Amino acid sequence: MTDTMSGPEALPAFPMTRDAKCPFDPPPQLMAAEPMSRVRIWNGDTPWLITDYATQRAVLADQRFSADTTRPGYPVQSEAVLARRRTSRPFIVLDDPEHDRQRKMLTRNFMIKRVEAMRPRVQELVDGLIDAMLAGPKPADLVTEFALPVPSLVICELLGVPYADHDFFQACSKKLVARSTPADEALRAGEDLRVYLLDLVAAKEKAPTDDMIGRLVADQMASGELSREDVASMASLMLIAGHETTANMIALGTLALLEHPEQLAEIRDADDPGLIANAVEELLRYLNIVHSGRRRVATEDIEVGGRLIRAGEGVILANDAGNRDESAFPEPDRLDIHRQARHHIAFGYGVHQCLGQPLARMELQVVYSTLYRRIPTLELAIPFDDVQFKHDMVVYGVHSLPVTW
Amino acid sequence: MKVVIDQDKCVGAGQCVLLAPEVFDQRDEDGVVVLLQENPPAELHDAVRQAAQVCPALAIELAES
């Protein structure tokens, strides 16, 4: 009896389930967890779960915690991810110095001045999509008509991937971020994307282009710093990351604002770009769409948050809970676009913190400052209770968002 | 206030440039931080403190006088 109670079966399962009545809030069981506890994941492993803000930052800033998914004890997300990471090893699952070497080849593309230079073009794309939506039938699905095309068009132009192929790579991407995708299907989707991008790399070798993939081909591949496979792997990572995150922030953020009409009105009427930028940070904090936890494994015995984590023990950092920690954010469950939320950990923390964050911020600033001004009567076309949330995806959001005006 | 940056630690997230563009910039080849002012004026101190706080790589150190 005692053995059963103290065994892994007695530990709470992770990921936990949200309360369907509070779709913007992290799971109640997660919020009730001790700052550091143990959970059971799909394969029976029992990693640490860390929910408080300060300890999460301490772990993510400490490179003795490894991001290498192949290390024993690493709390892998799912069987599909385990299978895929045996062959696909992008820099997000590597440690320094190799992680740093590869990441630095891409950082220049996301420099603040480069991203700012893209703002007028993003504004143009956003306005064009809104024009098309206004000219089309009502109600419209904001996800397919707007939230997904915005980041998709932007990342395609940045990478140098033909947008005409978006049905193909969006379908691959969707399979790769669904928690429920069987391992063989995820492997196939990853392989399809790899073959597609290898062809694209080959095309850019023959006819050079001035875009992110083109520059990797002309510089790092030509000099031997990266192989053809490395470039395809990086491109695949950028393509998926560029789609699944910003798109969900646009649709879920709009839904959250529709539920807080006084704050939506302030954003709509704002002349101050500072207020828009502040609202973006708060929505990133409040919604924290990457809701499956950042994950690490200890490479040695490490004392953190007053506890000893042993070498080989896995750690899951629940960023969604950390962003609702009242010691870091007073009244954390309240959406408040005026609050100081800049220190949120929605993009993670430490050396692996989101590389595309300047681009995500800029896109969201353009979207939130334009959509509600252009369509001031925007409203949900179905009852709120009928909205389908992405409980089953690695990145949270809504499957569709029927809107009218 | 004296600002010290560590270019070896920097991961090019760019948060410091957004918060205090008068003090921080990025070098063109890899987005790594460049310090524009070692001793920023008082009106920039809050922004610089915030930049140091949010830097994911702990690459900004401040000596407050």
Short mmCIF file of C-alpha atoms in Angstrom, two decimals:
data_model
loop_
_atom_site.label_atom_id
_atom_site.label_comp_id
_atom_site.label_asym_id
_atom_site.label_seq_id
_atom_site.Cartn_x
_atom_site.Cartn_y
_atom_site.Cartn_z
CA MET A 1 0.00 0.00 0.00
CA THR A 2 2.70 2.40 1.05
CA ASP A 3 4.75 1.47 -1.99
CA THR A 4 1.83 2.14 -4.32
CA MET A 5 1.11 5.48 -2.71
CA SER A 6 4.68 6.68 -3.00
CA GLY A 7 5.29 5.22 -6.48
CA PRO A 8 5.05 7.14 -9.74
CA GLU A 9 1.37 6.15 -10.10
CA ALA A 10 0.54 8.39 -7.15
CA LEU A 11 2.07 11.46 -8.77
CA PRO A 12 -0.06 13.89 -10.79
CA ALA A 13 0.08 13.41 -14.56
CA PHE A 14 1.63 16.17 -16.69
CA PRO A 15 0.51 18.02 -18.79
CA MET A 16 -2.53 18.90 -16.71
CA THR A 17 -5.97 19.88 -17.97
CA ARG A 18 -7.37 23.40 -18.06
CA ASP A 19 -10.73 24.26 -16.56
CA ALA A 20 -13.02 24.51 -19.62
CA LYS A 21 -14.79 27.45 -17.96
CA CYS A 22 -11.54 29.44 -17.65
CA PRO A 23 -9.86 28.88 -21.02
CA PHE A 24 -7.38 31.75 -20.58
CA ASP A 25 -6.05 30.40 -17.28
CA PRO A 26 -3.47 27.66 -16.72
CA PRO A 27 -4.78 24.35 -15.30
CA PRO A 28 -6.03 24.74 -11.69
CA GLN A 29 -4.01 21.70 -10.62
CA LEU A 30 -0.87 23.35 -12.01
CA MET A 31 -1.59 26.60 -10.19
CA ALA A 32 -2.17 24.68 -6.95
CA ALA A 33 1.12 22.75 -7.20
CA GLU A 34 4.00 23.45 -4.81
CA PRO A 35 6.77 25.61 -6.35
CA MET A 36 8.81 22.43 -6.85
CA SER A 37 7.13 19.03 -7.05
CA ARG A 38 7.34 15.77 -8.99
CA VAL A 39 4.99 14.75 -11.80
CA ARG A 40 4.53 11.73 -14.04
CA ILE A 41 4.83 12.09 -17.82
CA TRP A 42 3.66 9.89 -20.71
CA ASN A 43 6.60 7.45 -20.51
CA GLY A 44 6.39 6.92 -16.74
CA ASP A 45 9.33 9.24 -15.94
CA THR A 46 8.90 11.50 -12.91
CA PRO A 47 10.63 14.84 -13.58
CA TRP A 48 10.50 17.90 -11.36
CA LEU A 49 7.77 20.42 -12.10
CA ILE A 50 8.73 24.00 -11.26
CA THR A 51 5.95 26.56 -11.13
CA ASP A 52 7.36 29.63 -9.40
CA TYR A 53 8.84 32.47 -11.43
CA ALA A 54 12.17 32.93 -9.64
CA THR A 55 13.19 29.27 -9.66
CA GLN A 56 12.25 28.90 -13.32
CA ARG A 57 14.50 31.82 -14.23
CA ALA A 58 17.31 30.38 -12.10
CA VAL A 59 17.10 27.00 -13.87
CA LEU A 60 16.78 28.43 -17.37
CA ALA A 61 19.79 30.71 -16.80
CA ASP A 62 21.94 27.80 -15.55
CA GLN A 63 23.58 25.86 -18.36
CA ARG A 64 24.28 22.91 -16.08
CA PHE A 65 20.68 22.15 -17.00
CA SER A 66 20.89 20.68 -20.51
CA ALA A 67 18.39 21.12 -23.37
CA ASP A 68 19.67 17.96 -25.08
CA THR A 69 16.65 15.69 -25.60
CA THR A 70 18.87 12.61 -26.04
CA ARG A 71 20.39 12.80 -22.55
CA PRO A 72 19.06 10.15 -20.17
CA GLY A 73 16.43 11.67 -17.90
CA TYR A 74 15.41 14.47 -20.27
CA PRO A 75 11.61 14.75 -19.94
CA VAL A 76 10.67 14.34 -23.61
CA GLN A 77 7.29 15.81 -24.62
CA SER A 78 5.86 12.77 -26.38
CA GLU A 79 6.73 9.59 -28.23
CA ALA A 80 6.51 11.58 -31.47
CA VAL A 81 9.08 14.13 -30.31
CA LEU A 82 11.36 11.35 -29.03
CA ALA A 83 11.28 9.62 -32.42
CA ARG A 84 11.77 12.83 -34.38
CA ARG A 85 14.66 14.13 -32.29
CA ARG A 86 16.70 10.99 -33.02
CA THR A 87 17.26 12.28 -36.55
CA SER A 88 16.34 15.98 -36.46
CA ARG A 89 18.65 17.87 -34.09
CA PRO A 90 18.09 21.63 -34.53
CA PHE A 91 20.01 23.95 -32.22
CA ILE A 92 17.11 24.32 -29.77
CA VAL A 93 17.91 20.81 -28.51
CA LEU A 94 21.70 21.36 -28.43
CA ASP A 95 23.80 22.84 -25.65
CA ASP A 96 26.57 25.41 -25.97
CA PRO A 97 29.02 25.72 -27.62
CA GLU A 98 27.30 24.10 -30.64
CA HIS A 99 23.95 25.75 -29.85
CA ASP A 100 25.60 29.16 -29.68
CA ARG A 101 27.57 28.59 -32.91
CA GLN A 102 24.41 27.81 -34.88
CA ARG A 103 22.16 30.39 -33.23
CA LYS A 104 24.66 33.19 -33.95
CA MET A 105 24.38 32.39 -37.66
CA LEU A 106 20.72 33.43 -37.49
CA THR A 107 20.61 36.24 -34.93
CA ARG A 108 21.45 38.95 -37.45
CA ASN A 109 18.14 38.25 -39.20
CA PHE A 110 16.22 39.15 -36.04
CA MET A 111 18.18 42.24 -35.02
CA ILE A 112 15.98 45.08 -33.85
CA LYS A 113 16.96 47.37 -36.75
CA ARG A 114 16.33 44.61 -39.31
CA VAL A 115 12.93 43.82 -37.82
CA GLU A 116 12.00 47.50 -37.66
CA ALA A 117 12.90 47.82 -41.34
CA MET A 118 10.30 45.11 -42.04
CA ARG A 119 7.50 46.96 -40.21
CA PRO A 120 6.09 48.87 -43.24
CA ARG A 121 5.93 45.64 -45.25
CA VAL A 122 4.15 43.84 -42.39
CA GLN A 123 1.71 46.75 -42.14
CA GLU A 124 1.03 46.41 -45.86
CA LEU A 125 0.40 42.65 -45.55
CA VAL A 126 -1.90 43.16 -42.55
CA ASP A 127 -3.90 45.87 -44.33
CA GLY A 128 -4.20 43.71 -47.45
CA LEU A 129 -5.55 40.75 -45.47
CA ILE A 130 -8.06 43.00 -43.68
CA ASP A 131 -9.18 44.47 -47.03
CA ALA A 132 -9.74 40.95 -48.35
CA MET A 133 -11.63 39.88 -45.24
CA LEU A 134 -13.88 42.96 -45.36
CA ALA A 135 -14.63 42.28 -49.03
CA GLY A 136 -15.46 38.63 -48.31
CA PRO A 137 -18.41 36.87 -46.70
CA LYS A 138 -19.52 37.28 -43.07
CA PRO A 139 -18.96 35.62 -40.69
CA ALA A 140 -15.31 34.89 -41.41
CA ASP A 141 -12.86 32.63 -39.61
CA LEU A 142 -10.24 35.00 -38.22
CA VAL A 143 -7.73 32.12 -37.95
CA THR A 144 -7.73 31.11 -41.64
CA GLU A 145 -8.39 34.60 -43.07
CA PHE A 146 -6.00 36.59 -40.92
CA ALA A 147 -4.23 35.12 -37.88
CA LEU A 148 -2.43 32.35 -39.78
CA PRO A 149 -1.69 34.18 -43.06
CA VAL A 150 0.00 37.15 -41.32
CA PRO A 151 2.93 35.25 -39.75
CA SER A 152 2.97 32.76 -42.61
CA LEU A 153 3.45 35.47 -45.25
CA VAL A 154 6.05 37.21 -43.09
CA ILE A 155 8.15 34.13 -42.33
CA CYS A 156 7.97 33.02 -45.98
CA GLU A 157 9.34 36.36 -47.18
CA LEU A 158 12.02 36.36 -44.48
CA LEU A 159 13.14 32.78 -45.14
CA GLY A 160 12.64 32.84 -48.90
CA VAL A 161 10.02 30.06 -48.98
CA PRO A 162 7.27 30.34 -51.65
CA TYR A 163 4.00 31.23 -49.88
CA ALA A 164 2.15 29.38 -52.65
CA ASP A 165 3.20 26.15 -50.87
CA HIS A 166 1.61 27.20 -47.58
CA ASP A 167 -1.08 24.50 -47.54
CA PHE A 168 1.66 21.88 -47.59
CA PHE A 169 3.92 23.25 -44.88
CA GLN A 170 1.09 24.42 -42.64
CA ALA A 171 -0.28 20.88 -42.67
CA CYS A 172 3.17 19.46 -41.74
CA SER A 173 3.58 22.06 -39.05
CA LYS A 174 0.15 21.33 -37.56
CA LYS A 175 0.96 17.61 -37.26
CA LEU A 176 4.26 18.39 -35.58
CA VAL A 177 2.71 20.51 -32.82
CA ALA A 178 -0.26 18.27 -31.99
CA ARG A 179 0.31 16.31 -28.79
CA SER A 180 -1.83 13.52 -30.19
CA THR A 181 0.02 12.93 -33.50
CA PRO A 182 1.26 9.30 -33.59
CA ALA A 183 5.05 8.94 -33.83
CA ASP A 184 5.02 7.54 -37.37
CA GLU A 185 2.87 10.41 -38.66
CA ALA A 186 5.06 13.02 -36.99
CA LEU A 187 8.14 11.40 -38.50
CA ARG A 188 6.53 11.44 -41.93
CA ALA A 189 5.51 15.10 -41.60
CA GLY A 190 9.04 16.00 -40.48
CA GLU A 191 10.51 14.00 -43.37
CA ASP A 192 8.17 15.61 -45.94
CA LEU A 193 9.19 19.04 -44.72
CA ARG A 194 12.89 18.08 -44.75
CA VAL A 195 12.74 16.85 -48.35
CA TYR A 196 10.84 19.97 -49.43
CA LEU A 197 13.39 22.26 -47.79
CA LEU A 198 16.37 20.28 -49.13
CA ASP A 199 14.96 20.86 -52.63
CA LEU A 200 14.59 24.55 -51.85
CA VAL A 201 18.20 24.70 -50.59
CA ALA A 202 19.37 23.02 -53.82
CA ALA A 203 17.42 25.58 -55.86
CA LYS A 204 19.07 28.43 -53.96
CA GLU A 205 22.51 26.92 -54.59
CA LYS A 206 21.83 27.19 -58.32
CA ALA A 207 20.10 30.58 -58.20
CA PRO A 208 21.17 32.58 -55.11
CA THR A 209 18.51 34.63 -53.31
CA ASP A 210 18.81 37.42 -50.76
CA ASP A 211 16.75 35.93 -47.95
CA MET A 212 17.54 33.98 -44.78
CA ILE A 213 17.92 30.56 -46.40
CA GLY A 214 19.68 32.11 -49.40
CA ARG A 215 22.23 33.81 -47.15
CA LEU A 216 22.85 30.61 -45.14
CA VAL A 217 23.48 28.83 -48.44
CA ALA A 218 25.76 31.56 -49.82
CA ASP A 219 27.71 32.15 -46.60
CA GLN A 220 27.68 29.31 -44.05
CA MET A 221 27.09 26.43 -46.45
CA ALA A 222 29.61 27.67 -48.99
CA SER A 223 32.25 28.03 -46.27
CA GLY A 224 31.54 24.56 -44.91
CA GLU A 225 30.24 25.79 -41.52
CA LEU A 226 26.87 24.19 -42.21
CA SER A 227 25.88 21.16 -44.24
CA ARG A 228 22.91 21.09 -46.57
CA GLU A 229 21.05 19.08 -43.92
CA ASP A 230 21.88 21.70 -41.26
CA VAL A 231 20.41 24.48 -43.39
CA ALA A 232 17.24 22.47 -44.06
CA SER A 233 16.95 21.67 -40.34
CA MET A 234 17.29 25.35 -39.38
CA ALA A 235 14.79 26.37 -42.05
CA SER A 236 12.32 23.77 -40.81
CA LEU A 237 12.62 25.05 -37.25
CA MET A 238 12.13 28.69 -38.33
CA LEU A 239 9.17 27.81 -40.52
CA ILE A 240 7.32 25.91 -37.77
CA ALA A 241 8.22 28.39 -35.03
CA GLY A 242 7.18 31.30 -37.22
CA HIS A 243 3.73 29.85 -37.83
CA GLU A 244 2.42 28.25 -34.72
CA THR A 245 3.22 30.93 -32.21
CA THR A 246 2.33 34.34 -33.63
CA ALA A 247 -0.81 32.96 -35.31
CA ASN A 248 -2.12 31.70 -31.98
CA MET A 249 -1.26 34.95 -30.23
CA ILE A 250 -3.23 36.90 -32.85
CA ALA A 251 -6.40 34.81 -32.60
CA LEU A 252 -6.34 34.04 -28.87
CA GLY A 253 -5.29 37.63 -28.09
CA THR A 254 -8.22 38.96 -30.10
CA LEU A 255 -10.60 36.65 -28.25
CA ALA A 256 -9.18 37.76 -24.89
CA LEU A 257 -9.61 41.41 -25.87
CA LEU A 258 -13.18 40.82 -27.09
CA GLU A 259 -13.84 39.52 -23.57
CA HIS A 260 -12.30 42.71 -22.14
CA PRO A 261 -14.02 45.31 -24.36
CA GLU A 262 -12.86 48.35 -22.38
CA GLN A 263 -9.22 47.35 -22.91
CA LEU A 264 -9.88 46.55 -26.57
CA ALA A 265 -11.33 50.06 -26.96
CA GLU A 266 -8.18 51.57 -25.43
CA ILE A 267 -5.97 49.66 -27.87
CA ARG A 268 -8.23 50.57 -30.79
CA ASP A 269 -8.13 54.29 -29.97
CA ALA A 270 -4.47 54.43 -28.91
CA ASP A 271 -2.18 56.95 -30.59
CA ASP A 272 0.71 55.91 -28.36
CA PRO A 273 2.84 53.06 -29.77
CA GLY A 274 4.11 52.62 -26.19
CA LEU A 275 0.67 51.51 -25.01
CA ILE A 276 0.40 49.02 -27.86
CA ALA A 277 3.86 47.63 -27.06
CA ASN A 278 2.89 47.36 -23.39
CA ALA A 279 -0.36 45.59 -24.29
CA VAL A 280 1.59 43.07 -26.40
CA GLU A 281 3.82 42.20 -23.43
CA GLU A 282 0.81 41.79 -21.15
CA LEU A 283 -1.01 39.56 -23.63
CA LEU A 284 2.15 37.46 -24.03
CA ARG A 285 2.28 37.06 -20.24
CA TYR A 286 -1.41 36.49 -19.68
CA LEU A 287 -1.93 34.00 -22.51
CA ASN A 288 1.47 32.27 -22.43
CA ILE A 289 0.58 30.07 -25.39
CA VAL A 290 3.63 27.77 -25.15
CA HIS A 291 1.86 25.83 -22.41
CA SER A 292 3.61 22.47 -22.33
CA GLY A 293 6.58 23.63 -20.29
CA ARG A 294 10.19 24.29 -21.22
CA ARG A 295 12.25 21.23 -20.37
CA ARG A 296 15.78 20.47 -19.17
CA VAL A 297 17.82 17.72 -17.51
CA ALA A 298 20.40 18.27 -14.75
CA THR A 299 23.95 17.34 -15.80
CA GLU A 300 25.19 17.35 -12.18
CA ASP A 301 23.73 17.68 -8.70
CA ILE A 302 22.40 21.24 -8.47
CA GLU A 303 20.78 23.05 -5.58
CA VAL A 304 18.07 25.39 -6.76
CA GLY A 305 14.98 26.88 -5.10
CA GLY A 306 16.09 25.33 -1.81
CA ARG A 307 15.98 21.77 -3.19
CA LEU A 308 18.62 19.42 -4.56
CA ILE A 309 18.10 18.28 -8.13
CA ARG A 310 20.24 15.22 -8.83
CA ALA A 311 22.28 14.65 -11.98
CA GLY A 312 20.08 12.94 -14.57
CA GLU A 313 16.79 14.24 -13.17
CA GLY A 314 14.46 15.97 -15.61
CA VAL A 315 12.93 19.38 -15.00
CA ILE A 316 9.78 20.92 -16.51
CA LEU A 317 9.49 24.69 -16.24
CA ALA A 318 5.82 25.70 -16.38
CA ASN A 319 6.14 29.17 -17.91
CA ASP A 320 2.36 29.61 -17.88
CA ALA A 321 2.34 29.19 -14.09
CA GLY A 322 5.44 31.39 -13.72
CA ASN A 323 3.72 34.18 -15.59
CA ARG A 324 0.85 33.96 -13.08
CA ASP A 325 3.16 34.03 -10.03
CA GLU A 326 1.93 36.86 -7.82
CA SER A 327 5.40 37.50 -6.43
CA ALA A 328 6.39 38.64 -9.94
CA PHE A 329 3.05 40.00 -11.18
CA PRO A 330 0.55 41.44 -8.67
CA GLU A 331 -3.02 40.25 -9.29
CA PRO A 332 -1.64 37.86 -11.90
CA ASP A 333 -4.99 36.55 -13.13
CA ARG A 334 -6.13 39.99 -14.24
CA LEU A 335 -5.46 41.11 -17.82
CA ASP A 336 -4.21 44.68 -17.53
CA ILE A 337 -2.65 46.26 -20.62
CA HIS A 338 -1.19 49.04 -18.45
CA ARG A 339 0.76 46.75 -16.15
CA GLN A 340 4.54 46.38 -16.24
CA ALA A 341 4.86 42.85 -17.65
CA ARG A 342 8.10 43.19 -19.58
CA HIS A 343 9.88 40.58 -17.39
CA HIS A 344 7.47 37.78 -18.38
CA ILE A 345 8.89 34.43 -19.44
CA ALA A 346 6.50 33.68 -22.32
CA PHE A 347 9.53 33.55 -24.65
CA GLY A 348 11.41 31.42 -22.13
CA TYR A 349 14.62 32.61 -20.47
CA GLY A 350 18.32 31.83 -20.67
CA VAL A 351 20.39 31.22 -23.78
CA HIS A 352 17.55 29.41 -25.53
CA GLN A 353 15.11 32.30 -25.18
CA CYS A 354 13.06 32.73 -28.37
CA LEU A 355 15.24 33.90 -31.24
CA GLY A 356 12.29 35.34 -33.18
CA GLN A 357 10.93 37.45 -30.33
CA PRO A 358 11.68 40.85 -31.95
CA LEU A 359 9.76 39.75 -35.03
CA ALA A 360 6.86 38.34 -32.99
CA ARG A 361 6.62 41.57 -30.99
CA MET A 362 6.61 43.73 -34.12
CA GLU A 363 4.01 41.59 -35.89
CA LEU A 364 1.71 41.62 -32.85
CA GLN A 365 2.13 45.39 -32.44
CA VAL A 366 1.13 45.95 -36.07
CA VAL A 367 -1.80 43.51 -35.82
CA TYR A 368 -3.26 44.74 -32.52
CA SER A 369 -2.88 48.40 -33.51
CA THR A 370 -4.56 47.84 -36.89
CA LEU A 371 -7.23 45.12 -36.72
CA TYR A 372 -9.58 46.76 -34.19
CA ARG A 373 -9.13 50.23 -35.67
CA ARG A 374 -9.95 48.99 -39.16
CA ILE A 375 -12.87 46.83 -37.93
CA PRO A 376 -14.23 48.67 -34.87
CA THR A 377 -17.39 46.56 -34.70
CA LEU A 378 -15.50 43.24 -34.74
CA GLU A 379 -17.33 40.63 -32.65
CA LEU A 380 -17.53 36.93 -32.07
CA ALA A 381 -20.04 35.23 -34.40
CA ILE A 382 -20.65 32.23 -32.12
CA PRO A 383 -21.31 31.94 -28.39
CA PHE A 384 -18.07 32.12 -26.37
CA ASP A 385 -18.77 28.67 -24.94
CA ASP A 386 -18.69 27.18 -28.45
CA VAL A 387 -15.12 28.32 -29.20
CA GLN A 388 -12.81 25.32 -29.67
CA PHE A 389 -9.56 25.73 -27.77
CA LYS A 390 -6.31 23.93 -28.59
CA HIS A 391 -6.11 21.87 -25.41
CA ASP A 392 -4.40 19.11 -27.37
CA MET A 393 -1.64 21.14 -29.00
CA VAL A 394 1.87 21.94 -27.80
CA VAL A 395 1.07 25.59 -28.54
CA TYR A 396 -2.25 26.85 -27.14
CA GLY A 397 -4.81 28.90 -29.04
CA VAL A 398 -8.14 28.46 -30.80
CA HIS A 399 -8.81 26.08 -33.69
CA SER A 400 -11.03 28.66 -35.38
CA LEU A 401 -12.53 32.02 -34.47
CA PRO A 402 -15.71 32.89 -36.36
CA VAL A 403 -16.10 36.67 -36.31
CA THR A 404 -18.44 39.21 -37.83
CA TRP A 405 -18.65 43.03 -37.94
CA MET B 1 25.80 54.06 -12.95
CA LYS B 2 28.39 52.10 -14.92
CA VAL B 3 27.26 49.55 -17.51
CA VAL B 4 29.38 46.50 -18.29
CA ILE B 5 28.42 44.10 -21.07
CA ASP B 6 29.69 40.60 -21.80
CA GLN B 7 29.64 40.00 -25.55
CA ASP B 8 30.60 36.34 -25.09
CA LYS B 9 27.47 35.69 -23.04
CA CYS B 10 25.09 37.71 -25.27
CA VAL B 11 22.61 35.64 -27.32
CA GLY B 12 21.29 38.51 -29.45
CA ALA B 13 17.72 38.51 -28.13
CA GLY B 14 17.69 42.29 -28.61
CA GLN B 15 15.64 43.14 -25.53
CA CYS B 16 18.16 45.73 -24.30
CA VAL B 17 18.00 47.57 -27.63
CA LEU B 18 14.22 47.79 -27.41
CA LEU B 19 14.33 49.08 -23.84
CA ALA B 20 17.30 51.46 -24.00
CA PRO B 21 18.31 52.17 -27.60
CA GLU B 22 20.42 55.14 -26.44
CA VAL B 23 22.65 52.76 -24.49
CA PHE B 24 22.63 49.46 -26.38
CA ASP B 25 22.95 48.51 -30.03
CA GLN B 26 23.69 45.29 -31.93
CA ARG B 27 26.60 44.56 -34.23
CA ASP B 28 25.58 43.82 -37.80
CA GLU B 29 27.25 40.46 -38.31
CA ASP B 30 25.56 38.52 -35.48
CA GLY B 31 23.29 40.79 -33.44
CA VAL B 32 25.59 40.72 -30.41
CA VAL B 33 25.27 43.67 -28.03
CA VAL B 34 27.33 46.83 -28.49
CA LEU B 35 27.57 49.39 -25.68
CA LEU B 36 26.96 52.98 -26.80
CA GLN B 37 27.33 54.67 -23.40
CA GLU B 38 29.19 53.29 -20.43
CA ASN B 39 27.80 55.92 -18.05
CA PRO B 40 24.23 56.67 -19.10
CA PRO B 41 22.51 59.78 -17.70
CA ALA B 42 20.07 59.43 -14.81
CA GLU B 43 16.95 59.60 -16.96
CA LEU B 44 17.97 56.34 -18.65
CA HIS B 45 18.77 54.42 -15.47
CA ASP B 46 15.34 52.81 -15.11
CA ALA B 47 15.39 51.57 -18.69
CA VAL B 48 18.93 50.24 -18.29
CA ARG B 49 18.02 48.44 -15.05
CA GLN B 50 15.09 46.86 -16.82
CA ALA B 51 17.32 45.81 -19.72
CA ALA B 52 19.71 44.13 -17.26
CA GLN B 53 16.77 42.44 -15.53
CA VAL B 54 15.25 40.94 -18.68
CA CYS B 55 18.50 40.01 -20.46
CA PRO B 56 18.13 36.23 -20.89
CA ALA B 57 21.89 35.66 -20.96
CA LEU B 58 22.79 37.76 -17.90
CA ALA B 59 25.15 39.69 -20.18
CA ILE B 60 24.55 43.14 -18.64
CA GLU B 61 26.05 44.10 -15.30
CA LEU B 62 25.47 47.39 -13.54
CA ALA B 63 27.66 49.10 -11.00
CA GLU B 64 25.44 51.61 -9.23
CA SER B 65 27.17 54.54 -7.58
#
